[in-house]
Short mmCIF file of C-alpha atoms in Angstrom, two decimals:
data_model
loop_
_atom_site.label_atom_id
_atom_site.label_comp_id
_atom_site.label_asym_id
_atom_site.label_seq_id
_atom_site.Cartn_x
_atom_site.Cartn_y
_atom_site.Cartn_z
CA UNK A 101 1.98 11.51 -6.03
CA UNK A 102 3.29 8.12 -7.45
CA UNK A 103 1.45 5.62 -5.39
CA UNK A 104 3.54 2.54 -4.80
CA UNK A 105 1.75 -1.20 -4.50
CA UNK A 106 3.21 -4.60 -3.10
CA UNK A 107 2.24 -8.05 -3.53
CA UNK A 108 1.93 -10.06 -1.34
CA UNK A 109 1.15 -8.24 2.17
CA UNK A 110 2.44 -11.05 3.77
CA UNK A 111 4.51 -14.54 2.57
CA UNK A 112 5.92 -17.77 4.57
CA UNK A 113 8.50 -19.63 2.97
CA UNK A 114 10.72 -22.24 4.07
CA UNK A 115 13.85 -22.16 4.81
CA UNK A 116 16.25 -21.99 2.14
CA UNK A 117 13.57 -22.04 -0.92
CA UNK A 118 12.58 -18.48 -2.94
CA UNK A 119 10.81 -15.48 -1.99
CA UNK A 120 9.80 -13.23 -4.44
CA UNK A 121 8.48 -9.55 -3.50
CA UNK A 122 6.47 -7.43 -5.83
CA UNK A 123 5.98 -3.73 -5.93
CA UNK A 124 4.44 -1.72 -8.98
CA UNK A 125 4.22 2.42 -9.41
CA UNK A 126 1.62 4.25 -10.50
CA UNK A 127 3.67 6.01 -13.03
CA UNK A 128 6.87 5.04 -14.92
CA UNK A 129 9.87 5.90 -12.13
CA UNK A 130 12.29 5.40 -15.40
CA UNK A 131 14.67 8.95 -16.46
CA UNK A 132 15.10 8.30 -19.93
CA UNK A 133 18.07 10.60 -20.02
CA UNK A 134 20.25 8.41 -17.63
CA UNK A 135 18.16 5.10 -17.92
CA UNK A 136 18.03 4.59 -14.56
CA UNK A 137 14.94 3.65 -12.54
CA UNK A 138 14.91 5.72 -9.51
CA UNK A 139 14.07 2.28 -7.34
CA UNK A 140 15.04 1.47 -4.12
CA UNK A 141 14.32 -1.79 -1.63
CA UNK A 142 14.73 -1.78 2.41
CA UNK A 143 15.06 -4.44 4.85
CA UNK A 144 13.16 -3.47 8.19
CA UNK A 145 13.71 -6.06 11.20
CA UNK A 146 11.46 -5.19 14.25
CA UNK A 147 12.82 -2.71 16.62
CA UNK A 148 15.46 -1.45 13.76
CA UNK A 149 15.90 0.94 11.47
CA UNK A 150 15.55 0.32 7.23
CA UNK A 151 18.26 -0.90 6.00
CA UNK A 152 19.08 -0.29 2.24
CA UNK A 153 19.34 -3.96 -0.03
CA UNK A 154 19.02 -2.27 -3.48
CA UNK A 155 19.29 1.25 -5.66
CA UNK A 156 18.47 1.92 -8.96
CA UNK A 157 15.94 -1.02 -9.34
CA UNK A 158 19.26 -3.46 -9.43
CA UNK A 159 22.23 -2.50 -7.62
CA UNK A 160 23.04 -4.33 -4.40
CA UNK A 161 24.59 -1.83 -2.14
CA UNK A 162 27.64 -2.93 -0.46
CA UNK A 163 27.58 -5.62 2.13
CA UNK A 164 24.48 -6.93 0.98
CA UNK A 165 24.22 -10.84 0.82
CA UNK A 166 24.09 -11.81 -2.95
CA UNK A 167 20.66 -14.20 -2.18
CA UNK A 168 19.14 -10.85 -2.78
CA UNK A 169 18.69 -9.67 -5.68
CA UNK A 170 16.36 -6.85 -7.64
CA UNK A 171 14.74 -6.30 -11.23
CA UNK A 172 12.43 -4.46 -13.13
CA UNK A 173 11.74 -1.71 -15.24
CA UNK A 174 9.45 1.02 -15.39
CA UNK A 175 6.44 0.52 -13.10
CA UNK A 176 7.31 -3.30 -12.35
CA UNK A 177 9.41 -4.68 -9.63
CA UNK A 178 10.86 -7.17 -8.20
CA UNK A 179 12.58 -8.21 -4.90
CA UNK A 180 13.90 -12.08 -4.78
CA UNK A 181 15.45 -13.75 -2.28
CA UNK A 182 16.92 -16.66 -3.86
CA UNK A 183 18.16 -18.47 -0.81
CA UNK A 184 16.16 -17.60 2.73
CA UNK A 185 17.96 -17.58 5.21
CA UNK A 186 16.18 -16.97 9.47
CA UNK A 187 17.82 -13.88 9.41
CA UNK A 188 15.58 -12.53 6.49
CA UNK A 189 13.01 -12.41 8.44
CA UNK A 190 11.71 -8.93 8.04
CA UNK A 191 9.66 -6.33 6.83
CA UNK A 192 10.84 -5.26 2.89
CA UNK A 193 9.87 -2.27 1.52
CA UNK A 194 10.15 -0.38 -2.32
CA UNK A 195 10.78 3.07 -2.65
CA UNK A 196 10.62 5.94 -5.35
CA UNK A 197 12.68 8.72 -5.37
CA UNK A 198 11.87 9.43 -8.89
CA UNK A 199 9.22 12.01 -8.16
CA UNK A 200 8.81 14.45 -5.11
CA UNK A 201 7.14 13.72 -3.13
CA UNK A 202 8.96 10.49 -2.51
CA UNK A 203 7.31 7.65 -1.99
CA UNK A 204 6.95 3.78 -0.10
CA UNK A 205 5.10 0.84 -0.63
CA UNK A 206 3.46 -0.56 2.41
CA UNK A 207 5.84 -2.90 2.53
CA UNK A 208 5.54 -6.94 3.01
CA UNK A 209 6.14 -9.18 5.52
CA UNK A 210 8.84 -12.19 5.26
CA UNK A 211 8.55 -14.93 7.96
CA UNK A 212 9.36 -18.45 7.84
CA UNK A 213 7.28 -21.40 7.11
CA UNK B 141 32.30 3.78 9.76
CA UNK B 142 29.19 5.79 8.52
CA UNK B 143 26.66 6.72 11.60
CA UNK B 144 23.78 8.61 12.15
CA UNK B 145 22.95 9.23 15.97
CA UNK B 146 19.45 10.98 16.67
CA UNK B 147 18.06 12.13 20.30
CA UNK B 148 16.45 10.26 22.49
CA UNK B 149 12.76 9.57 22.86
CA UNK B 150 10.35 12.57 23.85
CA UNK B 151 7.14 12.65 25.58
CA UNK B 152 5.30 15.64 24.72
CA UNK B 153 1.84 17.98 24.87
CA UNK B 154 -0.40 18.69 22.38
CA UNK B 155 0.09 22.44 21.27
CA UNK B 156 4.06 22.20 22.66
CA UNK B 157 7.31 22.50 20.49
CA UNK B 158 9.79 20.22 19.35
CA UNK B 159 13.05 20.07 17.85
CA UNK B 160 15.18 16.65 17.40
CA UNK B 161 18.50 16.25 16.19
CA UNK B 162 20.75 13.97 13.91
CA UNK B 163 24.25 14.07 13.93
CA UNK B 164 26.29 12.55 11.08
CA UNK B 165 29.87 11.19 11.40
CA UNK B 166 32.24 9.35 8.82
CA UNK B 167 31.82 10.89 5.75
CA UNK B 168 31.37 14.63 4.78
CA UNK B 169 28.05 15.84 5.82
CA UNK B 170 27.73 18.66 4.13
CA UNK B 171 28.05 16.44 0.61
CA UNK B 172 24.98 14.65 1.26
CA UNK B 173 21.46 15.28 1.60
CA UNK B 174 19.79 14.02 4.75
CA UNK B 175 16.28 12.61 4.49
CA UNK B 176 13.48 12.63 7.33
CA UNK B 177 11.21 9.68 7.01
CA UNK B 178 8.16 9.14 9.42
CA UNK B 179 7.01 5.85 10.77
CA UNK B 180 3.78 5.34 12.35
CA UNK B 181 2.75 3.19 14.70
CA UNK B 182 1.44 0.27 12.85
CA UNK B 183 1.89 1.92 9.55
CA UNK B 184 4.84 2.09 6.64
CA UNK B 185 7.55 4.97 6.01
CA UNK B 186 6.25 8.18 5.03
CA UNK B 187 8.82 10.92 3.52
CA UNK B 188 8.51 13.83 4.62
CA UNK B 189 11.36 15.94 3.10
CA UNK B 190 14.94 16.34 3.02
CA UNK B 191 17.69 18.75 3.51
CA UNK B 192 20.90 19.37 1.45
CA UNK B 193 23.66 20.19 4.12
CA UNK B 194 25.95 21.92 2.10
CA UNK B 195 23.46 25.14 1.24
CA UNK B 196 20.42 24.13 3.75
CA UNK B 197 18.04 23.80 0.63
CA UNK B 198 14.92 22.07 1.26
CA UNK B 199 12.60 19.89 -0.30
CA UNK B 200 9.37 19.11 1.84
CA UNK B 201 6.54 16.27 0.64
CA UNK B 202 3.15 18.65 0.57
CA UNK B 203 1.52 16.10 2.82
CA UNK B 204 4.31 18.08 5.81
CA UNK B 205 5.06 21.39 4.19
CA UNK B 206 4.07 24.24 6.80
CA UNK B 207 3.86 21.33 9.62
CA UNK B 208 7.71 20.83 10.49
CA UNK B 209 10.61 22.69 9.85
CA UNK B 210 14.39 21.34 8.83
CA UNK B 211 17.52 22.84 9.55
CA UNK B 212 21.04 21.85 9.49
CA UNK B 213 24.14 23.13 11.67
CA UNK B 214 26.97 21.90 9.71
CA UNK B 215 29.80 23.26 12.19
CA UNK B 216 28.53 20.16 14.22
CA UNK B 217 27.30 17.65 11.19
CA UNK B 218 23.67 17.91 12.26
CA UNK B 219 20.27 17.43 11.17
CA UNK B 220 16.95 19.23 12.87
CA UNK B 221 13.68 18.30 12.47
CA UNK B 222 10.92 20.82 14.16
CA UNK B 223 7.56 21.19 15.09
CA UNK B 224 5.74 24.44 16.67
CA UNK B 225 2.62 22.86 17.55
CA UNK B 226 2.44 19.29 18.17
CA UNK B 227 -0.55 17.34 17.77
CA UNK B 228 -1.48 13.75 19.51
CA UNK B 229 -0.88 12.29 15.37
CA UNK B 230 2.72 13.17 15.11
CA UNK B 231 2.95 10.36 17.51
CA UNK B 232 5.53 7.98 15.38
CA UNK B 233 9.08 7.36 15.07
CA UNK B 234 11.16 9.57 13.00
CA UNK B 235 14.04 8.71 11.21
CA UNK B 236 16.72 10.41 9.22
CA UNK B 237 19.12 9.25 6.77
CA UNK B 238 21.67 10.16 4.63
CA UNK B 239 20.82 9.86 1.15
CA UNK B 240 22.76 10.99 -2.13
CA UNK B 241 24.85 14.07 -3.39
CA UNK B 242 21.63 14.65 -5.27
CA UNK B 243 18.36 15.59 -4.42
CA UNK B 244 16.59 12.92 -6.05
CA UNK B 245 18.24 9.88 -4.29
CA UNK B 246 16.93 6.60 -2.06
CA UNK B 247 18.34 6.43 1.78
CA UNK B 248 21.80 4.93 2.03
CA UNK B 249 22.03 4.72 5.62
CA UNK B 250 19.41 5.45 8.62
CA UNK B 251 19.94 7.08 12.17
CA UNK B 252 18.29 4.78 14.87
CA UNK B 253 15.34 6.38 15.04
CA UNK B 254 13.52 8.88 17.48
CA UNK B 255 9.82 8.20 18.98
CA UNK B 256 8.18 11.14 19.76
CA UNK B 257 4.97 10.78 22.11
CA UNK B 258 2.31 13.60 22.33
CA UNK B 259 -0.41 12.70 24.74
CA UNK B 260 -2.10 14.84 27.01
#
């Protein structure tokens, strides 16, 4: 299985400044034949479902606010919010669907400072 | 306006059976595979599988293969996810979601969720 990691568990930042989320695979999640890393990052606010920010490593799904953004290649991630905002306040979590089975970091925890 | 509904909570025995539903609505379910994703209490998201609509094929993570069962009705755009024999750690909340027209793609959109209780 492709074990997923994130960095920090846990982060407080203030209000408006940067938060930056890392997550790293045990194994390349990169298909050379498309070039497209099979990476995904959810938003989880208590009591809610996950809600999808980003596919394929970089690609903000619809309706997502542009303050988040994601990057990375290969087995390195990142998740940065440039901008936080109160409502951010969540759980985030990366995901591989590169390799069955699929798998999810343990995800890290966003509050405000 | 895509939506995923699921059943409501259940409160069950060890040893009982099990079958919860998710029913999809604005978009063509049968084009999209729908995932089943396990939360723990406490714990992150665990996949556990997911089911292509269209032809009911099935891909199952090993760590739940032979422990549920999915199924799909698509004359009424919905999911199944079963068990035969509970046990007090299937205790979690259990999500689906609609992923891509492939196989091999992240979670688009969730259901609400479904906590399912065993206890004796």
């Amino acid at each position: 299985d492709i074990v997923m990691t994130q960095s920090p568990d846990s982060l407080a930042v203030s209000l408006g400044e940067r938060a930056t989320i890392n997550c790293k695979s045990s194994q390349s999640v990169l298909y050379n034949s498309n070039n497209k890393n099979y990476l995904a990052w959810y938003q989880q606010k208590p009591g809610q479902p996950p809600k999808l920010l980003i596919y394929w490593a970089s690609t903000r799904e619809s309706g997502v606010p542009d303050r988040f953004s994601g990057s990375g290649s290969g087995t390195d991630f990142t998740l940065t919010i440039s901008s936080l905002q109160a409502e951010d306040v969540a759980v985030y979590y990366c995901h591989q669907y590169y390799n069955i089975p699929f798998t999810f970091g343990p995800g890290t925890k966003v509050d405000i400072k | 306006e895509v939506q995923l509904v699921q059943s409501g909570a259940e409160v069950k025995k060890p040893g009982e059976s099990l079958k919860i539903s998710c029913q999809g609505s604005g978009y063509t379910f049968s084009n999209y595979w729908i995932a089943w994703v396990r939360h723990m209490p406490g714990k992150g998201l665990e996949w556990m599988g997911s089911i292509n609509p269209g032809g009911s094929d099935t891909k199952y993570s090993p760590s739940f293969q032979g422990q549920v069962t999915f199924s799909v009705d698509k004359s009424i755009s919905t999911a199944y996810l079963q068990w035969s024999n509970l046990k007090a750690s299937d205790t979690a909340i259990y999500y689906c979601a609609k992923s891509g027209t492939s196989a091999y793609s992240g979670c688009s959109f969730w259901g609400q969720g479904t906590l399912v209780t065993v206890s004796s």
